CSV table of C-alpha atoms and ligand atoms in Angstrom, one decimal:
chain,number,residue,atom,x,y,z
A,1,UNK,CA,-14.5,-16.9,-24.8
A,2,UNK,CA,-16.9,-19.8,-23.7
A,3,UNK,CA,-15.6,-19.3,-20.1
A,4,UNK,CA,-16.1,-15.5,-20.5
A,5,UNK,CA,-19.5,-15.8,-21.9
A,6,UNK,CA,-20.7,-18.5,-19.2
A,7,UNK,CA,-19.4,-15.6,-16.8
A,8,UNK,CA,-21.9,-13.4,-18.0
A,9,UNK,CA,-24.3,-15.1,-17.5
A,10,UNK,CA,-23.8,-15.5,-13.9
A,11,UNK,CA,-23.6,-12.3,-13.3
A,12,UNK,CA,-26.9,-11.6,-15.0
A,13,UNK,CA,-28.3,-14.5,-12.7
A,14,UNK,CA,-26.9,-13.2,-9.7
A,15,UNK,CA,-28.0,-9.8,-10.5
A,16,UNK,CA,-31.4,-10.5,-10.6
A,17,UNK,CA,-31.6,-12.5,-8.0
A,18,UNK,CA,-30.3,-9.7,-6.1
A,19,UNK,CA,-26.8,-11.0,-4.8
A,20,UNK,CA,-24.0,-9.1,-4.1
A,21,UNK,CA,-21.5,-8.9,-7.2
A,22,UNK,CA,-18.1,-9.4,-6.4
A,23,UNK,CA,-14.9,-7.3,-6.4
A,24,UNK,CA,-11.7,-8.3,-6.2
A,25,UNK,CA,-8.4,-6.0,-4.8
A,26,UNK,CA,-5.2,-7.2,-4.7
A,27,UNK,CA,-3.7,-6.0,-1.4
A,28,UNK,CA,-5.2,-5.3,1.6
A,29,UNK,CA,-4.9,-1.6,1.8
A,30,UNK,CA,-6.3,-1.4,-1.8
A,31,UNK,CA,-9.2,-3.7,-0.7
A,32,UNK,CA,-9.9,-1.4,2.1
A,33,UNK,CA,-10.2,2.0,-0.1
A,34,UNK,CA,-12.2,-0.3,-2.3
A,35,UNK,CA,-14.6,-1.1,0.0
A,36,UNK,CA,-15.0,2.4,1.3
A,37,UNK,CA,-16.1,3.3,-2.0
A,38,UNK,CA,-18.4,0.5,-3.4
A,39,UNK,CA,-20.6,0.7,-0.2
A,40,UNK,CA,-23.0,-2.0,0.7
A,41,UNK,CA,-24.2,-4.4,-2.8
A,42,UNK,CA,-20.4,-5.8,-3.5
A,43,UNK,CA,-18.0,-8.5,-1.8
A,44,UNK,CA,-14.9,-7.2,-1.6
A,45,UNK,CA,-12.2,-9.8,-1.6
A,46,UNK,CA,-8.4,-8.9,-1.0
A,47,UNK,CA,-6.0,-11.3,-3.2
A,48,UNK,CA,-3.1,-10.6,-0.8
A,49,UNK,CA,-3.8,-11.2,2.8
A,50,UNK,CA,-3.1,-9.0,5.8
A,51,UNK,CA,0.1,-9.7,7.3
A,52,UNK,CA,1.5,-10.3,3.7
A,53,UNK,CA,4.2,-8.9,1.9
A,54,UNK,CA,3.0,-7.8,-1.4
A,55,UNK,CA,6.7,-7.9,-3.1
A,56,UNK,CA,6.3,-11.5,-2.0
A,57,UNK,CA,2.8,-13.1,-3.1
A,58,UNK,CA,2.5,-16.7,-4.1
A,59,UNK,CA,-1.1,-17.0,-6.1
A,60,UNK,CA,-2.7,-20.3,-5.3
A,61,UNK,CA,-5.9,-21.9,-6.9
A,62,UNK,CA,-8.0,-19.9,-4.5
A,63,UNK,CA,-6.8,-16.5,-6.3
A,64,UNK,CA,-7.5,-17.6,-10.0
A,65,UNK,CA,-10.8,-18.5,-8.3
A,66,UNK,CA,-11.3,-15.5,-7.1
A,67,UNK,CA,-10.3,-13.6,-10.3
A,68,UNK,CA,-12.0,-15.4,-12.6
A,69,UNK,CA,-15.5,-14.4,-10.6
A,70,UNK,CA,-15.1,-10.6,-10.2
A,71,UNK,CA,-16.8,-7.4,-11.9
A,72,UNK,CA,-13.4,-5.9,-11.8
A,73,UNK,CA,-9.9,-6.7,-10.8
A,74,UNK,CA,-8.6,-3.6,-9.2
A,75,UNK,CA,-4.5,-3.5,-8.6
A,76,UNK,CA,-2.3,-0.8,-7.2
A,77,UNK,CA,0.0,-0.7,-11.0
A,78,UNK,CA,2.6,1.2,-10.7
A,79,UNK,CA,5.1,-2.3,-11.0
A,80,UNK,CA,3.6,-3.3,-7.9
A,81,UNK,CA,1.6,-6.5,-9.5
A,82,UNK,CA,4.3,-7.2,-12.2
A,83,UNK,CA,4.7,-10.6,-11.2
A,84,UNK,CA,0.9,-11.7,-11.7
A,85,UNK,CA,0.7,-10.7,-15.3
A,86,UNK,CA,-0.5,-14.3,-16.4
A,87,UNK,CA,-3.0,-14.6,-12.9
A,88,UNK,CA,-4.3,-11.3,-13.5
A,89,UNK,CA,-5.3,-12.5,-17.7
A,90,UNK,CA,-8.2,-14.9,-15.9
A,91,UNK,CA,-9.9,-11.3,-15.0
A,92,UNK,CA,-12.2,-10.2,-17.0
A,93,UNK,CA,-11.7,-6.1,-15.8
A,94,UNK,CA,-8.5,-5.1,-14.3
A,95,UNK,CA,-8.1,-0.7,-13.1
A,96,UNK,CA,-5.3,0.1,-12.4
A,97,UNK,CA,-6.0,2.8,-9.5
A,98,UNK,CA,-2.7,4.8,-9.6
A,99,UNK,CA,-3.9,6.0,-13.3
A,100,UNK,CA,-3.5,10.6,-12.8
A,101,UNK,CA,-1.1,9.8,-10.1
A,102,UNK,CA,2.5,11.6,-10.8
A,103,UNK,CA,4.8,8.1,-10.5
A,104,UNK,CA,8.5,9.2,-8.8
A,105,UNK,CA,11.3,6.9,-9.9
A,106,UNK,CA,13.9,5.3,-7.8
A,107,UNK,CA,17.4,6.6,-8.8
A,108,UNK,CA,18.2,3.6,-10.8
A,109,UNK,CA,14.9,4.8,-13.1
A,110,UNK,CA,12.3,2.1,-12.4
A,111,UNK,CA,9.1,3.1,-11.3
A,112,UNK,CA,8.4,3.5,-7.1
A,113,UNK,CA,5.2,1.6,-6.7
A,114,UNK,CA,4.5,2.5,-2.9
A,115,UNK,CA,2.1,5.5,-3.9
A,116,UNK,CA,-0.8,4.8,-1.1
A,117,UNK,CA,2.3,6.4,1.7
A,118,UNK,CA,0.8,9.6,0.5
A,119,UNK,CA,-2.7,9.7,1.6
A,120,UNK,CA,-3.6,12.0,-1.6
A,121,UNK,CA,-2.5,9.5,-4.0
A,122,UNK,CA,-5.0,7.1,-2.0
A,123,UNK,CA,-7.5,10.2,-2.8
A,124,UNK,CA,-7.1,9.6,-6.5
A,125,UNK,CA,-7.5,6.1,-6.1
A,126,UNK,CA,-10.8,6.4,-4.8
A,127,UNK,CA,-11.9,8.8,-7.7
A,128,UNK,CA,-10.5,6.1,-10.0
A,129,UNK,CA,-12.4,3.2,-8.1
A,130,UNK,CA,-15.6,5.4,-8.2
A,131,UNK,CA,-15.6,5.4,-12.1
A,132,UNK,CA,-15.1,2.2,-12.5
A,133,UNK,CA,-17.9,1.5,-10.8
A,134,UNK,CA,-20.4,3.7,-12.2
A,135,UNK,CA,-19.3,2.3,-15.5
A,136,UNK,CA,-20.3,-0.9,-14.3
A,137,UNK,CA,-23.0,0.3,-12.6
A,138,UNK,CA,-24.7,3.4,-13.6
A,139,UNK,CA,-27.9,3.5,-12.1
A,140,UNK,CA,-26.1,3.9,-8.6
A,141,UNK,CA,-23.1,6.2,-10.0
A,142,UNK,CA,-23.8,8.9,-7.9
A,143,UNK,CA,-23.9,6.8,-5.0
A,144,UNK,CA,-20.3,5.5,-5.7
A,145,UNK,CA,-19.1,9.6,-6.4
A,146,UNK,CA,-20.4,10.5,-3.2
A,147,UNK,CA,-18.9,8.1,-1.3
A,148,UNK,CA,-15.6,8.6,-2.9
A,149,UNK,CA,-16.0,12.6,-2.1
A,150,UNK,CA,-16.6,11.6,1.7
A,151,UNK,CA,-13.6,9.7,2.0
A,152,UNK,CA,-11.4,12.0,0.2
A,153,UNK,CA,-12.2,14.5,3.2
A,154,UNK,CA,-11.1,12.2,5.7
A,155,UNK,CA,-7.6,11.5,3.7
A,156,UNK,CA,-7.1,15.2,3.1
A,157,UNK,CA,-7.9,15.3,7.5
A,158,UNK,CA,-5.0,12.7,7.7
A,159,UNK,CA,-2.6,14.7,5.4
A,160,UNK,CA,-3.6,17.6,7.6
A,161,UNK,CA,-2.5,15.4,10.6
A,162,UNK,CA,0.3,14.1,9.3
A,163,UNK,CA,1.8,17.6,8.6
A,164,UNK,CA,1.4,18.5,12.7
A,165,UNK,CA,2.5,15.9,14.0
A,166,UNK,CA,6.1,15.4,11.7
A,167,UNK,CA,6.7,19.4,12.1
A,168,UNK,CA,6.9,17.9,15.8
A,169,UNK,CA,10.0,16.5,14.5
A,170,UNK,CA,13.0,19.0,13.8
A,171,UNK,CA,13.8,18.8,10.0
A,172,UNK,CA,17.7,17.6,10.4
A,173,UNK,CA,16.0,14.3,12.4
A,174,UNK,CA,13.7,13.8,9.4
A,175,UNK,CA,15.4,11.0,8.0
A,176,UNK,CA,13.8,7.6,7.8
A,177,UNK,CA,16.3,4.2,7.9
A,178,UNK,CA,13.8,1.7,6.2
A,179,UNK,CA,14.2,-2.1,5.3
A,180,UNK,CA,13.3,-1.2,1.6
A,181,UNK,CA,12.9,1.9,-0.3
A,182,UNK,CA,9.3,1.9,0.4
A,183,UNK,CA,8.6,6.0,1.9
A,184,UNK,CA,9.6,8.0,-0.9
A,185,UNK,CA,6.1,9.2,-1.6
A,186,UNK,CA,5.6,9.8,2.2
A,187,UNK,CA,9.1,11.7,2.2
A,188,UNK,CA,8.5,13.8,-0.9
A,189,UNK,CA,5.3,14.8,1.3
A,190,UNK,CA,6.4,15.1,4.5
A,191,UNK,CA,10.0,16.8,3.9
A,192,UNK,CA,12.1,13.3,5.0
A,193,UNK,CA,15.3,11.3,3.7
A,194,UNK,CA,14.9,8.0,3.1
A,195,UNK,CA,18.0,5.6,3.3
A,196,UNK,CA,17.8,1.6,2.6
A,197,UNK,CA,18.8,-1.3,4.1
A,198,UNK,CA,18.0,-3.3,1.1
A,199,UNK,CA,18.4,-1.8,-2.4
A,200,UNK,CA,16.1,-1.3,-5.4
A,201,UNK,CA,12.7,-1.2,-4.7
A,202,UNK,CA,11.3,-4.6,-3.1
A,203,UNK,CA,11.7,-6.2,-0.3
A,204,UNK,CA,13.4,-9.4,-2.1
A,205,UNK,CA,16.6,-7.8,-3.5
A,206,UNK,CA,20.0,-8.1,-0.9
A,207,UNK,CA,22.7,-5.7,-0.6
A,208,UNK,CA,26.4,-6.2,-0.9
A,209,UNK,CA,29.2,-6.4,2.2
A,210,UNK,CA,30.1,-2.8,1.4
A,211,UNK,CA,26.9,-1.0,0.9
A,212,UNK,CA,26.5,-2.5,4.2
A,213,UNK,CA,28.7,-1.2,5.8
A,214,UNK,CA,28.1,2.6,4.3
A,215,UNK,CA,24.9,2.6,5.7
A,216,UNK,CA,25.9,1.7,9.0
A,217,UNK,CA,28.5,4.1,8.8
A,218,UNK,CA,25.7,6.7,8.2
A,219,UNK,CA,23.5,5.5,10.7
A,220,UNK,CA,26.2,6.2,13.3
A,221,UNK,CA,27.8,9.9,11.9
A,222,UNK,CA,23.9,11.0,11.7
A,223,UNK,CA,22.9,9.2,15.4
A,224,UNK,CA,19.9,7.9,14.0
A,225,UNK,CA,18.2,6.5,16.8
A,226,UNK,CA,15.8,4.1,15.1
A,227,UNK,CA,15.3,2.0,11.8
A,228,UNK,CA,12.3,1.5,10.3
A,229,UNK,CA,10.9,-2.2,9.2
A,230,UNK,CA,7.5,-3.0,7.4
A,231,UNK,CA,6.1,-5.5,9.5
A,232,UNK,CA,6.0,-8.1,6.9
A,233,UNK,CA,9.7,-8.0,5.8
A,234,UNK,CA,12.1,-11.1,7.2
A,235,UNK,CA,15.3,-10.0,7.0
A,236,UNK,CA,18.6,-10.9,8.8
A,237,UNK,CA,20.0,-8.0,7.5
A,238,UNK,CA,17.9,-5.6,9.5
A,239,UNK,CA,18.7,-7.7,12.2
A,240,UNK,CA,22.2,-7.4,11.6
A,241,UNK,CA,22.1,-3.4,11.0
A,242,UNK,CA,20.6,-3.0,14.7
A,243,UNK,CA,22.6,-5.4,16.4
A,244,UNK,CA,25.5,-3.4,14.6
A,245,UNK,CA,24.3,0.1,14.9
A,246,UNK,CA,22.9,-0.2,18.4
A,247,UNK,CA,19.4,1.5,17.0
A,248,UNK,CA,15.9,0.7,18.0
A,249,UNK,CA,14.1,-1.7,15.6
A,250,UNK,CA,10.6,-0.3,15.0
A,251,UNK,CA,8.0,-1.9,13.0
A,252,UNK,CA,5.5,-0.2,11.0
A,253,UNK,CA,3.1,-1.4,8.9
A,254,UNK,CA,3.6,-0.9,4.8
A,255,UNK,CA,2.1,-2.6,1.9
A,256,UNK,CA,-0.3,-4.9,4.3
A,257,UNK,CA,-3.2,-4.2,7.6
A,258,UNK,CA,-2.8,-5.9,10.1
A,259,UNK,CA,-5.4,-8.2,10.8
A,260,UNK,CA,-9.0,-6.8,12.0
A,261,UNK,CA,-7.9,-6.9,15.7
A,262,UNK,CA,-4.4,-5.6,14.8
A,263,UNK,CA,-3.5,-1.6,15.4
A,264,UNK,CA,-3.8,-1.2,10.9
A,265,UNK,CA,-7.1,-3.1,10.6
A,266,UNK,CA,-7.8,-0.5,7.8
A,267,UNK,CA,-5.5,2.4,6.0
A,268,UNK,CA,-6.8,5.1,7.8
A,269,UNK,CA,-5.7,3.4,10.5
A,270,UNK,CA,-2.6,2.1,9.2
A,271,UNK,CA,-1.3,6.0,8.4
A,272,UNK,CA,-1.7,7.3,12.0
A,273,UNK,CA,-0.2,4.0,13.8
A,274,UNK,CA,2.9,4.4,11.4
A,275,UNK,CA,3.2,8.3,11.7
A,276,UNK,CA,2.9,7.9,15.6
A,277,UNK,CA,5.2,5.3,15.3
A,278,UNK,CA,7.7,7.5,13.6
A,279,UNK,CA,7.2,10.6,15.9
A,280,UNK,CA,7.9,8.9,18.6
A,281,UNK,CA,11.2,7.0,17.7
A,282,UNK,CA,12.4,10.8,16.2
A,283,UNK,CA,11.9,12.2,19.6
A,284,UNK,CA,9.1,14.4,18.2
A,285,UNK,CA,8.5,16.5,21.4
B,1,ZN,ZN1,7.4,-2.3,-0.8
């Protein structure tokens, strides 16, 4: 409580001295939407860095840092941040963004926490993210609504894009090979099949000798050309599927930008490099 209380404080302090208030995301792509809402007045600080692979994330003292300071906490739910359940306690406001979205399970039941593959969930996230904000901060609420509005028109552009450029691809090639099950959202969109390298729904979990071998037998009877990798995932498995298979490796980035002179420096961004991406390995003509 004392901790809490001497956080108040600050803010009161820094709020009248006119500093920025800080907000805290906890992957890149979230801390990108995030920003594209709160406008100018916040810090926006991703917890998870670019490059990183969310299933993955190590907190260090920076993080608890960095929670312990912010407004608000906002994480993508869904599962996603299960594993920083006692990090995510030092906040003082955590949103879960994905609140209204309609969660699809994986077939074993759990819940698919990749939701920002659909560029409409993202949409919903940025409503979410606005009234937060104007909870917080009422006097510039409007401010926050608008800004949410504007982006919304740009994702439901990019949906629009998306749609042209996979009809491109004829539907019996729609099927994505990825490392992890991480395109269902995208595929339930888009009209694709997803198939995994490595089951259940992270990036961590390792398949056996004889699901192994199934899916290479699929890639070959369908003559999949290409397999699909988020850049962040390390895997010799993938490795061993292509050198296997014969199929093109293509990376695409999926729960992390790239850095800010990468070709994902935000999610906008991130959407058309991975839908080009895909296209063009499909033989979209
Ligand atoms: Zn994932």
């Amino acid at each position: 409580m004392r901790t809490k209380a001497a956080l108040a404080v600050a803010i009161m302090a820094m709020a009248t001295l006119g500093l920025a208030g800080q907000l805290v995301a906890t992957t890149s792509i979230l801390g990108d939407v995030v920003r594209r809402v709160a406008g100018e007045g916040w810090q926006v600080y991703a917890l998870f860095p670019p490059e990183a692979d969310p299933h993955a994330f190590q907190p260090t003292p920076r993080e608890a840092t960095l929670l312990a300071r912010a407004e608000v906490v906002f994480i993508c739910g869904a599962g996603l941040e299960a594993g920083l359940e006692p990090l995510l306690s030092l906040a003082s406001r955590v949103m879960d963004v994905s609140q209204g979205i309609a969660l699809r399970a994986f077939p074993d039941g759990r819940v698919d926490p990749h939701v920002w593959l659909n560029p409409l969930n993202v949409g919903v996230w940025a409503g979410n993210i606005a009234a937060a904000l104007s909870e917080i901060d009422p006097e510039r609420a409007a401010n926050y609504q608008a800004r949410a509005e504007a982006y919304r028109g740009e994702l439901e552009d990019l949906d629009g894009w998306i749609h042209e450029e996979v009809g491109r691809v004829p539907a019996e090639r729609r099927i994505l090979v990825v490392d992890h099950l991480a395109f269902g959202y995208f595929a339930d969109r888009y009209g694709f099949r997803q198939l995994a390298i490595l089951p259940g729904f992270s990036t961590l979990a390792e398949p056996s000798a004889r699901e192994l071998a199934e899916l290479e037998g699929e890639i070959q009877r369908l003559a999949i050309p290409a397999i699909f990798v988020s850049h962040t995932t390390v895997s010799p498995l993938v490795e061993q599927v292509a050198r296997d298979t014969g199929v093109e490796v293509v990376r695409l980035y999926v729960g992390a930008l790239s850095g800010p002179d990468g070709p994902a420096p935000d999610y906008l961004s991130l959407m058309r490099y991975d839908v080009a991406a895909i296209v063009a390995a499909l033989g979209g003509g």
